[in-house]
CSV table of C-alpha atoms and ligand atoms in Angstrom, one decimal:
chain,number,residue,atom,x,y,z
C,1434,MET,CA,33.2,-16.0,-1.6
C,1435,SER,CA,33.3,-18.9,0.8
C,1436,ASP,CA,31.1,-21.9,0.0
C,1437,PRO,CA,31.8,-24.4,2.7
C,1438,SER,CA,29.6,-27.3,1.5
C,1439,GLY,CA,31.1,-26.7,-2.2
C,1440,SER,CA,27.6,-27.0,-3.6
C,1441,ASN,CA,27.7,-23.6,-5.3
C,1442,GLN,CA,24.3,-22.6,-3.9
C,1443,VAL,CA,24.1,-19.2,-3.0
C,1444,PRO,CA,23.5,-18.3,0.9
C,1445,PRO,CA,20.3,-16.3,1.2
C,1446,LEU,CA,20.4,-12.4,1.4
C,1447,GLU,CA,19.5,-12.0,5.0
C,1448,PRO,CA,20.0,-10.8,7.5
C,1449,TYR,CA,21.1,-7.3,5.8
C,1450,ASN,CA,20.3,-3.9,6.3
C,1451,LEU,CA,18.0,-2.5,3.5
C,1452,TYR,CA,19.0,1.0,4.4
C,1453,THR,CA,22.8,1.4,4.7
C,1454,SER,CA,23.1,-1.2,1.9
C,1455,ASP,CA,21.6,1.5,-0.4
C,1456,PRO,CA,24.0,4.4,-0.5
C,1457,VAL,CA,22.1,6.1,-3.3
C,1458,LEU,CA,18.9,6.0,-1.4
C,1459,VAL,CA,20.6,7.4,1.8
C,1460,GLU,CA,22.0,10.3,0.0
C,1461,ALA,CA,19.1,11.2,-2.0
C,1462,MET,CA,16.6,10.9,0.7
C,1463,ALA,CA,18.9,12.9,3.2
C,1464,ALA,CA,19.1,15.7,0.5
C,1465,GLU,CA,15.4,15.9,0.2
C,1466,GLY,CA,14.6,16.2,3.9
C,1467,ALA,CA,15.2,13.0,5.7
C,1468,LYS,CA,18.7,13.6,7.2
C,1469,ASP,CA,17.5,14.1,10.7
C,1470,ASP,CA,15.9,10.7,10.7
C,1471,HIS,CA,19.2,8.9,9.9
C,1472,ASP,CA,19.2,6.7,12.8
C,1473,LEU,CA,15.7,5.8,12.6
C,1474,LEU,CA,16.1,4.8,9.1
C,1475,VAL,CA,19.1,2.7,10.0
C,1476,ALA,CA,17.4,1.0,12.8
C,1477,PHE,CA,14.3,0.2,10.5
C,1478,GLY,CA,16.3,-1.0,7.5
C,1479,GLU,CA,18.0,-3.5,10.0
C,1480,ARG,CA,14.5,-4.6,11.2
C,1481,VAL,CA,13.0,-5.2,8.0
C,1482,GLY,CA,15.9,-7.1,6.7
C,1483,SER,CA,15.9,-9.5,9.7
C,1484,GLU,CA,15.2,-13.0,9.2
C,1485,GLU,CA,12.0,-12.8,11.2
C,1486,VAL,CA,10.6,-9.9,9.0
C,1487,ILE,CA,11.6,-11.6,5.7
C,1488,ALA,CA,9.7,-14.9,6.9
C,1489,TRP,CA,6.8,-13.0,7.6
C,1490,GLY,CA,6.7,-11.8,4.1
C,1491,HIS,CA,7.0,-15.2,2.6
C,1492,GLN,CA,4.2,-16.6,5.2
C,1493,ALA,CA,1.8,-14.0,4.7
C,1494,ASN,CA,1.8,-14.5,0.8
C,1495,ARG,CA,1.9,-18.2,1.1
C,1496,HIS,CA,-1.3,-18.3,3.3
C,1497,SER,CA,-3.8,-16.3,1.7
C,1498,PRO,CA,-6.4,-14.5,3.5
C,1499,GLU,CA,-9.8,-16.4,3.8
C,1500,LEU,CA,-13.3,-14.9,3.9
C,1501,ARG,CA,-15.8,-15.9,6.7
C,1502,THR,CA,-19.2,-14.8,5.9
C,1503,HIS,CA,-21.1,-16.2,8.7
C,1504,ASP,CA,-20.4,-17.4,12.3
C,1505,ARG,CA,-21.3,-20.8,13.6
C,1506,TYR,CA,-24.8,-19.6,14.2
C,1507,GLY,CA,-25.5,-18.7,10.8
C,1508,ASP,CA,-25.3,-14.8,11.7
C,1509,ARG,CA,-23.3,-12.8,9.0
C,1510,VAL,CA,-20.0,-11.6,10.2
C,1511,ASP,CA,-18.2,-10.6,6.9
C,1512,GLU,CA,-14.6,-11.0,8.2
C,1513,VAL,CA,-11.4,-11.8,6.6
C,1514,GLU,CA,-9.0,-14.0,8.5
C,1515,TYR,CA,-5.4,-13.5,7.8
C,1516,HIS,CA,-2.3,-15.4,8.6
C,1517,PRO,CA,-0.8,-14.1,11.8
C,1518,ALA,CA,2.4,-12.8,9.7
C,1519,TYR,CA,0.1,-10.4,7.7
C,1520,HIS,CA,-1.0,-8.8,11.3
C,1521,GLU,CA,2.8,-8.8,12.4
C,1522,LEU,CA,3.6,-6.8,9.3
C,1523,LEU,CA,0.8,-4.6,9.4
C,1524,GLY,CA,1.4,-4.0,13.1
C,1525,LEU,CA,5.0,-3.1,12.4
C,1526,SER,CA,4.1,-0.7,9.6
C,1527,VAL,CA,1.4,1.1,12.0
C,1528,SER,CA,3.8,1.1,14.9
C,1529,GLU,CA,6.4,2.9,12.8
C,1530,GLY,CA,3.8,5.4,11.3
C,1531,LEU,CA,4.1,4.5,7.8
C,1532,HIS,CA,0.2,5.4,7.6
C,1533,CYS,CA,0.5,8.8,9.7
C,1534,LEU,CA,4.1,10.0,10.0
C,1535,ARG,CA,3.4,12.6,7.3
C,1536,PHE,CA,0.9,14.3,9.5
C,1537,GLU,CA,2.9,14.2,12.8
C,1538,ARG,CA,5.2,17.2,11.7
C,1539,GLU,CA,4.8,20.3,10.1
C,1540,PRO,CA,5.3,20.4,6.0
C,1541,GLY,CA,9.1,20.9,5.5
C,1542,GLU,CA,10.1,19.2,8.4
C,1543,GLY,CA,11.2,15.8,6.5
C,1544,ALA,CA,8.3,13.5,7.9
C,1545,TYR,CA,6.9,12.9,4.1
C,1546,VAL,CA,10.3,12.1,3.0
C,1547,THR,CA,11.0,9.7,5.8
C,1548,ARG,CA,7.8,8.1,5.7
C,1549,ASN,CA,8.4,7.3,2.0
C,1550,THR,CA,11.7,5.8,2.7
C,1551,LEU,CA,10.1,3.7,5.4
C,1552,LEU,CA,7.6,2.4,2.8
C,1553,TYR,CA,10.2,1.9,0.3
C,1554,LEU,CA,12.2,-0.3,2.8
C,1555,MET,CA,9.1,-2.2,4.1
C,1556,SER,CA,7.8,-2.8,0.6
C,1557,GLN,CA,11.1,-4.6,-0.6
C,1558,VAL,CA,10.1,-7.4,2.0
C,1559,GLU,CA,6.4,-7.4,1.8
C,1560,VAL,CA,4.2,-4.9,-0.4
C,1561,GLY,CA,0.5,-6.4,-0.1
C,1562,HIS,CA,-0.1,-5.0,3.5
C,1563,GLY,CA,1.0,-1.6,2.3
C,1564,CYS,CA,-2.5,-1.2,0.5
C,1565,PRO,CA,-4.4,-0.2,3.7
C,1566,VAL,CA,-1.3,1.6,4.9
C,1567,SER,CA,-1.3,3.6,1.7
C,1568,MET,CA,-5.0,4.3,1.8
C,1569,THR,CA,-5.1,5.4,5.4
C,1570,SER,CA,-2.1,7.6,4.9
C,1571,SER,CA,-4.0,9.3,1.9
C,1572,VAL,CA,-7.5,9.8,3.2
C,1573,LEU,CA,-7.1,12.7,5.7
C,1574,PRO,CA,-7.0,15.5,2.8
C,1575,ALA,CA,-10.2,14.1,1.5
C,1576,LEU,CA,-11.8,13.5,5.0
C,1577,ARG,CA,-10.9,17.1,6.2
C,1578,HIS,CA,-13.5,18.3,3.7
C,1579,GLN,CA,-16.0,17.5,6.6
C,1580,PRO,CA,-14.4,18.6,9.8
C,1581,ASP,CA,-17.1,17.2,12.1
C,1582,LEU,CA,-16.3,13.7,10.7
C,1583,ALA,CA,-12.5,14.2,10.7
C,1584,GLU,CA,-12.8,15.5,14.2
C,1585,VAL,CA,-13.7,11.7,15.3
C,1586,TRP,CA,-11.6,9.9,12.8
C,1587,GLU,CA,-8.4,12.0,12.7
C,1588,PRO,CA,-6.8,11.3,15.9
C,1589,ARG,CA,-7.5,7.7,15.5
C,1590,ILE,CA,-5.7,7.8,11.9
C,1591,VAL,CA,-3.0,9.7,13.2
C,1592,SER,CA,-2.1,7.2,15.9
C,1593,ARG,CA,0.6,4.5,16.2
C,1594,ALA,CA,-1.8,1.9,17.5
C,1595,TYR,CA,-2.7,-1.2,15.5
C,1596,ALA,CA,-6.2,-2.6,16.6
C,1597,PRO,CA,-7.3,-5.1,13.9
C,1598,GLU,CA,-10.5,-6.1,15.8
C,1599,LEU,CA,-13.8,-4.6,14.6
C,1600,ALA,CA,-15.5,-2.2,16.9
C,1601,PRO,CA,-17.2,1.3,16.9
C,1602,VAL,CA,-14.4,3.7,15.8
C,1603,GLU,CA,-15.1,5.8,19.1
C,1604,GLN,CA,-13.8,2.8,21.0
C,1605,LYS,CA,-10.8,2.2,19.1
C,1606,PRO,CA,-7.4,3.5,19.7
C,1607,GLY,CA,-6.5,3.3,16.1
C,1608,VAL,CA,-8.0,2.9,12.7
C,1609,LEU,CA,-7.5,2.0,9.0
C,1610,VAL,CA,-9.4,3.4,6.0
C,1611,GLY,CA,-10.0,2.0,2.5
C,1612,MET,CA,-11.8,3.3,-0.6
C,1613,GLY,CA,-14.5,1.9,-2.7
C,1614,MET,CA,-15.1,3.3,-6.1
C,1615,THR,CA,-14.9,0.9,-8.7
C,1616,GLU,CA,-18.2,-1.1,-9.7
C,1617,ARG,CA,-18.9,-4.0,-12.1
C,1618,GLN,CA,-19.6,-1.5,-15.0
C,1619,GLY,CA,-16.7,0.7,-14.6
C,1620,GLY,CA,-13.6,1.4,-12.9
C,1621,SER,CA,-11.6,4.2,-14.6
C,1622,ASP,CA,-15.2,5.6,-15.5
C,1623,VAL,CA,-16.6,6.2,-12.0
C,1624,ARG,CA,-19.3,8.3,-13.4
C,1625,ALA,CA,-21.2,5.0,-14.4
C,1626,ASN,CA,-21.4,4.1,-10.9
C,1627,THR,CA,-24.9,2.9,-9.9
C,1628,SER,CA,-24.9,2.5,-6.2
C,1629,ILE,CA,-27.5,5.2,-4.8
C,1630,ALA,CA,-27.6,7.0,-1.6
C,1631,SER,CA,-30.8,8.1,0.0
C,1632,PRO,CA,-30.7,11.0,2.6
C,1633,VAL,CA,-32.0,10.3,6.0
C,1634,ASN,CA,-33.5,13.7,7.4
C,1635,GLY,CA,-32.7,15.8,4.5
C,1636,GLY,CA,-28.9,14.9,4.1
C,1637,GLY,CA,-26.2,17.5,3.3
C,1638,PRO,CA,-22.7,17.6,4.2
C,1639,GLY,CA,-22.0,15.5,7.3
C,1640,GLY,CA,-25.5,14.2,7.0
C,1641,GLU,CA,-26.6,10.6,7.2
C,1642,TYR,CA,-27.6,8.6,4.2
C,1643,ARG,CA,-28.6,4.9,3.3
C,1644,LEU,CA,-26.5,3.3,0.7
C,1645,THR,CA,-27.4,0.5,-1.7
C,1646,GLY,CA,-25.5,-1.1,-4.3
C,1647,HIS,CA,-22.3,-2.9,-4.8
C,1648,LYS,CA,-18.5,-2.4,-5.1
C,1649,TRP,CA,-16.5,-4.7,-7.5
C,1650,PHE,CA,-12.9,-4.2,-5.8
C,1651,THR,CA,-12.8,-3.2,-2.2
C,1652,SER,CA,-9.4,-4.1,-1.0
C,1653,ALA,CA,-8.5,-4.4,2.5
C,1654,PRO,CA,-12.1,-5.0,3.5
C,1655,MET,CA,-11.2,-5.4,7.4
C,1656,CYS,CA,-10.6,-1.5,7.5
C,1657,ASP,CA,-12.7,0.4,10.0
C,1658,GLY,CA,-14.2,2.6,7.3
C,1659,PHE,CA,-14.2,3.3,3.7
C,1660,LEU,CA,-14.8,6.3,1.5
C,1661,LEU,CA,-17.3,5.2,-1.1
C,1662,LEU,CA,-18.9,6.7,-4.1
C,1663,ALA,CA,-22.5,6.7,-4.7
C,1664,GLN,CA,-25.2,8.4,-6.5
C,1665,ALA,CA,-27.2,11.1,-4.1
C,1666,PRO,CA,-30.1,13.2,-5.4
C,1667,LEU,CA,-27.4,15.9,-6.6
C,1668,GLY,CA,-25.1,13.5,-8.3
C,1669,LEU,CA,-22.2,11.3,-7.6
C,1670,SER,CA,-20.9,11.9,-3.9
C,1671,CYS,CA,-18.5,10.6,-1.2
C,1672,PHE,CA,-19.4,8.8,1.9
C,1673,LEU,CA,-17.7,7.7,5.0
C,1674,VAL,CA,-18.9,4.2,5.8
C,1675,PRO,CA,-17.8,2.5,8.9
C,1676,ARG,CA,-17.9,-1.1,9.2
C,1677,VAL,CA,-19.3,-0.9,12.8
C,1678,LEU,CA,-22.1,1.7,13.9
C,1679,PRO,CA,-21.7,3.7,16.9
C,1680,ASP,CA,-24.4,1.4,18.8
C,1681,GLY,CA,-21.9,-1.7,18.2
C,1682,SER,CA,-24.0,-3.4,15.4
C,1683,ARG,CA,-22.4,-4.2,12.3
C,1684,ASN,CA,-23.3,-1.9,9.2
C,1685,PRO,CA,-24.7,-4.1,6.7
C,1686,LEU,CA,-21.5,-4.3,4.2
C,1687,GLN,CA,-21.7,-8.0,2.8
C,1688,LEU,CA,-18.4,-9.4,1.5
C,1689,LEU,CA,-19.5,-11.7,-1.2
C,1690,ARG,CA,-16.0,-13.0,-2.3
C,1691,LEU,CA,-12.4,-12.6,-2.3
C,1692,LYS,CA,-10.6,-11.9,-5.5
C,1693,ASP,CA,-8.2,-14.7,-6.7
C,1694,LYS,CA,-5.5,-12.2,-8.0
C,1695,LEU,CA,-2.4,-12.1,-9.9
C,1696,GLY,CA,0.1,-11.2,-7.1
C,1697,ASN,CA,-0.9,-8.9,-4.1
C,1698,ARG,CA,-2.0,-12.2,-2.3
C,1699,SER,CA,-1.4,-11.3,1.1
C,1700,ASN,CA,-4.0,-8.7,0.8
C,1701,ALA,CA,-7.6,-9.2,0.5
C,1702,SER,CA,-9.7,-7.7,-2.2
C,1703,ALA,CA,-13.5,-8.0,-1.9
C,1704,GLU,CA,-16.5,-7.7,-3.8
C,1705,LEU,CA,-18.7,-5.9,-1.6
C,1706,GLU,CA,-22.7,-5.5,-1.6
C,1707,PHE,CA,-24.6,-3.3,0.6
C,1708,ASP,CA,-28.4,-2.7,1.4
C,1709,THR,CA,-29.1,0.5,3.2
C,1710,ALA,CA,-25.7,0.7,4.7
C,1711,ALA,CA,-25.4,4.0,6.8
C,1712,GLY,CA,-23.0,6.4,5.5
C,1713,TRP,CA,-22.1,10.0,6.1
C,1714,LEU,CA,-21.6,12.7,3.2
C,1715,VAL,CA,-18.1,14.1,2.9
C,1716,GLY,CA,-18.1,17.6,1.3
C,1717,GLU,CA,-20.9,18.6,-1.1
C,1718,GLU,CA,-23.3,16.4,-2.7
C,1719,GLY,CA,-22.4,15.9,-6.2
C,1720,ARG,CA,-18.7,16.7,-5.6
C,1721,GLY,CA,-17.7,13.0,-4.9
C,1722,ILE,CA,-15.0,12.7,-7.4
C,1723,PRO,CA,-13.1,15.9,-6.5
C,1724,THR,CA,-13.3,14.9,-2.9
C,1725,ILE,CA,-12.1,11.2,-3.1
C,1726,ILE,CA,-9.4,12.0,-5.7
C,1727,GLU,CA,-7.6,13.8,-2.8
C,1728,MET,CA,-7.3,10.3,-1.3
C,1729,VAL,CA,-6.5,8.7,-4.7
C,1730,ASN,CA,-3.6,11.1,-5.3
C,1731,GLY,CA,-1.9,10.2,-2.1
C,1732,THR,CA,-1.9,6.5,-3.2
C,1733,ARG,CA,-0.3,7.5,-6.5
C,1734,ILE,CA,3.1,8.5,-5.2
C,1735,ASP,CA,3.0,5.1,-3.1
C,1736,CYS,CA,2.5,3.5,-6.5
C,1737,THR,CA,5.7,4.8,-7.7
C,1738,ILE,CA,7.4,3.9,-4.3
C,1739,TRP,CA,6.3,0.3,-4.7
C,1740,ALA,CA,7.6,0.1,-8.3
C,1741,VAL,CA,10.9,1.2,-7.3
C,1742,SER,CA,11.1,-1.1,-4.2
C,1743,LEU,CA,10.2,-4.0,-6.3
C,1744,MET,CA,13.0,-3.4,-8.6
C,1745,ARG,CA,15.3,-2.6,-6.0
C,1746,GLN,CA,14.9,-5.8,-4.3
C,1747,ALA,CA,15.2,-7.9,-7.6
C,1748,VAL,CA,18.3,-6.3,-8.4
C,1749,ALA,CA,19.7,-6.7,-4.9
C,1750,GLN,CA,18.9,-10.4,-5.1
C,1751,ALA,CA,20.4,-10.6,-8.7
C,1752,GLY,CA,23.6,-8.7,-7.6
C,1753,TRP,CA,23.9,-11.1,-4.6
C,1754,HIS,CA,23.6,-14.1,-6.8
C,1755,VAL,CA,26.1,-13.4,-9.4
C,1756,ALA,CA,28.7,-12.4,-6.9
C,1757,HIS,CA,28.4,-16.1,-5.2
C,1758,ARG,CA,27.5,-18.3,-8.0
C,1759,ALA,CA,30.1,-19.7,-10.2
C,1760,ALA,CA,29.9,-21.2,-13.8
C,1761,PHE,CA,32.3,-22.2,-16.2
C,1762,GLY,CA,35.2,-21.6,-14.0
C,1763,SER,CA,34.4,-18.3,-12.4
C,1764,THR,CA,31.8,-16.4,-10.8
C,1765,LEU,CA,29.0,-14.9,-12.7
C,1766,ILE,CA,29.7,-11.5,-12.0
C,1767,ASP,CA,33.2,-11.9,-13.7
C,1768,LYS,CA,31.6,-12.7,-16.9
C,1769,PRO,CA,31.6,-9.5,-19.1
C,1770,LEU,CA,28.2,-10.2,-20.4
C,1771,MET,CA,26.8,-10.5,-16.8
C,1772,ALA,CA,28.5,-7.8,-15.3
C,1773,ASN,CA,27.0,-5.6,-18.4
C,1774,VAL,CA,23.3,-6.9,-17.6
C,1775,VAL,CA,23.8,-6.3,-14.0
C,1776,ALA,CA,25.5,-2.8,-14.2
C,1777,ASP,CA,22.5,-1.8,-16.7
C,1778,LEU,CA,20.0,-3.0,-13.9
C,1779,GLU,CA,21.6,-1.3,-11.2
C,1780,ILE,CA,21.6,2.3,-13.2
C,1781,GLU,CA,18.1,2.0,-13.7
C,1782,VAL,CA,17.3,1.3,-10.2
C,1783,GLU,CA,19.6,4.2,-9.2
C,1784,VAL,CA,17.9,6.5,-11.5
C,1785,ALA,CA,14.5,5.1,-10.5
C,1786,THR,CA,15.5,5.9,-6.8
C,1787,LEU,CA,16.5,9.5,-7.6
C,1788,MET,CA,13.2,10.0,-9.3
C,1789,MET,CA,11.3,8.8,-6.3
C,1790,ALA,CA,13.4,10.9,-3.9
C,1791,ARG,CA,12.7,14.0,-6.0
C,1792,LEU,CA,9.1,13.4,-6.0
C,1793,SER,CA,8.9,12.8,-2.3
C,1794,GLY,CA,10.9,15.9,-1.6
C,1795,ALA,CA,8.3,17.7,-3.8
C,1796,TYR,CA,5.4,16.3,-1.7
C,1797,GLU,CA,7.1,17.3,1.4
C,1798,ARG,CA,7.4,20.9,0.3
C,1799,ALA,CA,4.1,21.2,-1.7
C,1800,PRO,CA,2.0,22.5,1.1
C,1801,ILE,CA,4.4,25.6,1.6
C,1802,ASP,CA,5.9,26.0,-1.9
C,1803,GLU,CA,3.7,26.6,-5.1
C,1804,ALA,CA,6.4,25.5,-7.4
C,1805,GLU,CA,6.8,22.2,-5.9
C,1806,ALA,CA,3.0,21.8,-5.7
C,1807,ALA,CA,2.8,22.4,-9.3
C,1808,PHE,CA,5.8,20.1,-9.9
C,1809,THR,CA,4.0,17.2,-8.2
C,1810,ARG,CA,1.0,17.6,-10.6
C,1811,ILE,CA,3.2,17.0,-13.7
C,1812,ALA,CA,5.8,14.6,-12.3
C,1813,THR,CA,3.5,12.4,-10.1
C,1814,PRO,CA,1.7,10.8,-13.3
C,1815,VAL,CA,4.9,10.9,-15.4
C,1816,ALA,CA,6.7,9.0,-12.6
C,1817,LYS,CA,3.9,6.5,-11.8
C,1818,TYR,CA,3.5,5.7,-15.5
C,1819,TRP,CA,7.3,5.3,-16.2
C,1820,LEU,CA,8.3,3.5,-13.1
C,1821,THR,CA,5.4,1.1,-13.0
C,1822,LYS,CA,5.9,0.2,-16.5
C,1823,ARG,CA,9.7,-0.4,-16.0
C,1824,SER,CA,9.2,-2.3,-12.8
C,1825,SER,CA,8.2,-5.8,-14.3
C,1826,PRO,CA,10.8,-6.0,-17.2
C,1827,VAL,CA,13.5,-4.9,-14.7
C,1828,VAL,CA,12.4,-7.6,-12.2
C,1829,ARG,CA,12.1,-10.3,-15.0
C,1830,GLU,CA,15.6,-9.3,-16.0
C,1831,ALA,CA,16.9,-9.9,-12.6
C,1832,LEU,CA,15.2,-13.0,-12.3
C,1833,GLU,CA,16.9,-14.5,-15.3
C,1834,CYS,CA,20.4,-13.4,-13.7
C,1835,VAL,CA,19.3,-15.8,-10.8
C,1836,GLY,CA,18.7,-18.6,-13.5
C,1837,GLY,CA,16.5,-21.5,-12.3
C,1838,ASN,CA,16.5,-20.7,-8.6
C,1839,GLY,CA,14.8,-17.4,-9.6
C,1840,TYR,CA,11.6,-19.3,-10.7
C,1841,VAL,CA,11.4,-20.7,-7.2
C,1842,GLU,CA,9.0,-18.8,-4.8
C,1843,GLU,CA,11.3,-19.1,-1.9
C,1844,SER,CA,13.9,-16.8,-4.0
C,1845,ILE,CA,11.0,-13.9,-3.7
C,1846,LEU,CA,11.5,-13.0,-7.3
C,1847,PRO,CA,8.3,-14.8,-8.6
C,1848,ARG,CA,6.4,-12.8,-5.9
C,1849,LEU,CA,8.2,-9.3,-7.0
S,471,LIG,C1,-5.0,-5.3,-6.9
S,471,LIG,C2,-6.2,-4.5,-7.1
S,471,LIG,C3,-6.8,-3.7,-6.0
S,471,LIG,C4,-8.0,-2.8,-6.2
S,471,LIG,N1,-8.3,-2.5,-5.3
S,471,LIG,C5,-9.4,-1.5,-5.3
S,471,LIG,C6,-10.1,-0.7,-4.3
S,471,LIG,O1,-9.7,-0.9,-3.0
S,471,LIG,N2,-10.9,0.2,-4.5
S,471,LIG,C7,-11.3,0.5,-5.7
S,471,LIG,O2,-12.2,1.2,-5.9
S,471,LIG,N3,-10.9,-0.1,-6.9
S,471,LIG,C8,-9.9,-0.9,-6.5
S,471,LIG,N4,-9.3,-1.6,-7.7
S,471,LIG,C9,-10.1,-1.3,-9.1
S,471,LIG,C10,-9.3,-0.4,-9.9
S,471,LIG,O3,-9.6,0.8,-9.3
S,471,LIG,C11,-9.8,-0.6,-11.2
S,471,LIG,O4,-9.7,-1.9,-11.8
S,471,LIG,C12,-9.1,0.5,-12.3
S,471,LIG,O5,-9.5,1.7,-11.8
S,471,LIG,C13,-9.3,0.2,-13.7
S,471,LIG,O6,-10.9,0.2,-13.8
S,471,LIG,P1,-11.4,-1.1,-14.6
S,471,LIG,O7,-11.0,-2.3,-14.1
S,471,LIG,O8,-12.8,-0.9,-14.7
S,471,LIG,O9,-10.8,-1.0,-16.1
S,471,LIG,P2,-11.4,-0.2,-17.4
S,471,LIG,O10,-11.8,1.0,-16.9
S,471,LIG,O11,-12.6,-1.1,-17.9
S,471,LIG,O12,-10.2,-0.1,-18.3
S,471,LIG,C14,-9.7,-1.0,-19.0
S,471,LIG,C15,-8.7,-0.5,-20.0
S,471,LIG,O13,-8.9,0.5,-20.6
S,471,LIG,C16,-8.1,1.7,-20.5
S,471,LIG,N5,-8.9,2.8,-20.6
S,471,LIG,C17,-10.2,3.2,-19.9
S,471,LIG,N6,-10.5,4.5,-20.2
S,471,LIG,C18,-9.6,4.7,-21.3
S,471,LIG,C19,-10.1,6.0,-22.3
S,471,LIG,N7,-10.9,7.0,-21.9
S,471,LIG,N8,-9.0,5.9,-23.4
S,471,LIG,C20,-8.3,4.7,-23.6
S,471,LIG,N9,-8.1,3.8,-22.8
S,471,LIG,C21,-8.9,3.7,-21.7
S,471,LIG,C22,-7.7,1.6,-19.1
S,471,LIG,O14,-6.4,2.2,-18.9
S,471,LIG,C23,-7.4,0.0,-19.0
S,471,LIG,O15,-6.1,-0.3,-19.7
S,471,LIG,C24,-8.5,-2.5,-7.5
S,471,LIG,C25,-7.8,-3.2,-8.8
S,471,LIG,C26,-6.6,-4.0,-8.5
S,471,LIG,C27,-5.9,-4.8,-9.6
C-alpha cells in the first residue's frame, strides 16, 4: 500500500461505497427481495460513504442537542436545538424514505428489505438520528387501530418531506412520531404507569382526553406527535399526543431536561411532564399495551439492524487499518495472529448480515405468508438478543486491531 509521507499512518476510509464494498450484503438482500432496487442501493451506498455525510456523522455527535425551555420573553417553548448536521442526516434519511418506504409498495414487492438495507447503510455512518426514523416507520400498524386519526396522520407519515419546524399536523407536508411508555417507576413494567387520562365529552376510541403525568425517557422530543401510555378509567390506554394543537397553540408538554447518555449523543432523549395535555385515544380504552406493542415490534427489527451495522462498520475500519499499517517489518494483516482475529470478526459479521437479511425477508412476506409471520415472532427476539449482545464485543475487538488510534474519537470506533 502506498504511504507517500512514510508516516505509516493509515489514510481515512473515505470516500467509499458502503453497499458495493459489502458483497455478502448485496447478495443476501437481493435474494430476500431487494434485487430490483440494486441501482438505488448502489447510489445510496456511495452517498453515505461520501466525505460530506461521514463528516455530518461526526459533527452531529460532537455537538450535542441543547434544550431551550423558554424564549427570550419567558414563555415556554420546550424545543431542542440540533446541530445543522443532524438535520442534514435526518433530511437525507427522510428523503430516501427510511421512515416510510415499507408502506410505499405492497408486501412482497421488496420495499421492506430495501428499506432495511438503506437503514443498515446509513446507520454505519450515524445511528442516533435513526431513532425518530425507526419510530415513525413503526407507528402505522398501531395508529391504524384508529382510522379517523390515521386518515390525518398517515399521508404525512408516508411522505418524503422533511419538515422540522413545529406546526399543526394538518399544515405539515411530513411528520415524525415518537413514543412515550417509560416512567420513573418502571420501564419494562409499563403496567406501573401512573400518568392519568381523563375523558373530555365521554371519551372512547378516537375521543379526546386530558393527560397529566410524566415520561422518563422520551426520545426525539421534536417529533410532531407521540403515542403515549396513560391510565384511563378502564385501564392503561394508548393516546396520540401532538406537539402542536390544531389551533396552532402548543400542547402543554414540558421538556424538563435532556439525558446525558452513554452513546446515542446526536439524538435527544427528554424527561417530559404534562398537565392536562390533549391526547386522542387510539383503539380501545384499557388496550394500550397491545396497541403500542405493534409500534414497539417495528423498532425491534431495527435494533437488530443497528447492531449489525455497528459491527460491520467497526470491522470495515479494522480491516482497512490492518491492510495499511505496518509493524515489525510487515503489514499487520500479514501477521498470522492478526489475520486470524480479523477473519473471525469478518465471519461473525457475515453471519450477522445473513441473519438480518433473513429476518428482513420474513418481515417483507409476513403480511401475505403465515409461516413467515410465525417465523418473525420467534426469530425477532432471538436475533435482537443475540446480535445486540454480540455487537459491543465485536466492536471492542475491532477497536483493538486499530490500536491506539482506535481510542481516538475521530476514528469513529469510540462512537460505535
Ligand atoms: C437511549 C435510550 C432511549 C430511550 N428512549 C425511550 C423512548 O423514546 N420512549 C420510552 O418509552 N422509553 C425509552 N427508553 C427507556 C427504555 O424503554 C427503558 O429503559 C427500558 O424499557 C427498560 O426499563 P427500565 O429502564 O425501567 O429498566 P427496568 O425495567 O427497571 O429493568 C432493569 C433490569 O431488570 C431486568 N428486568 C426487568 N424485568 C425483569 C424480570 N421480570 N425478570 C428478570 N429481569 C427483569 C431488565 O431486563 C433490566 O436488565 C429509552 C432508553 C434508552 C437507554
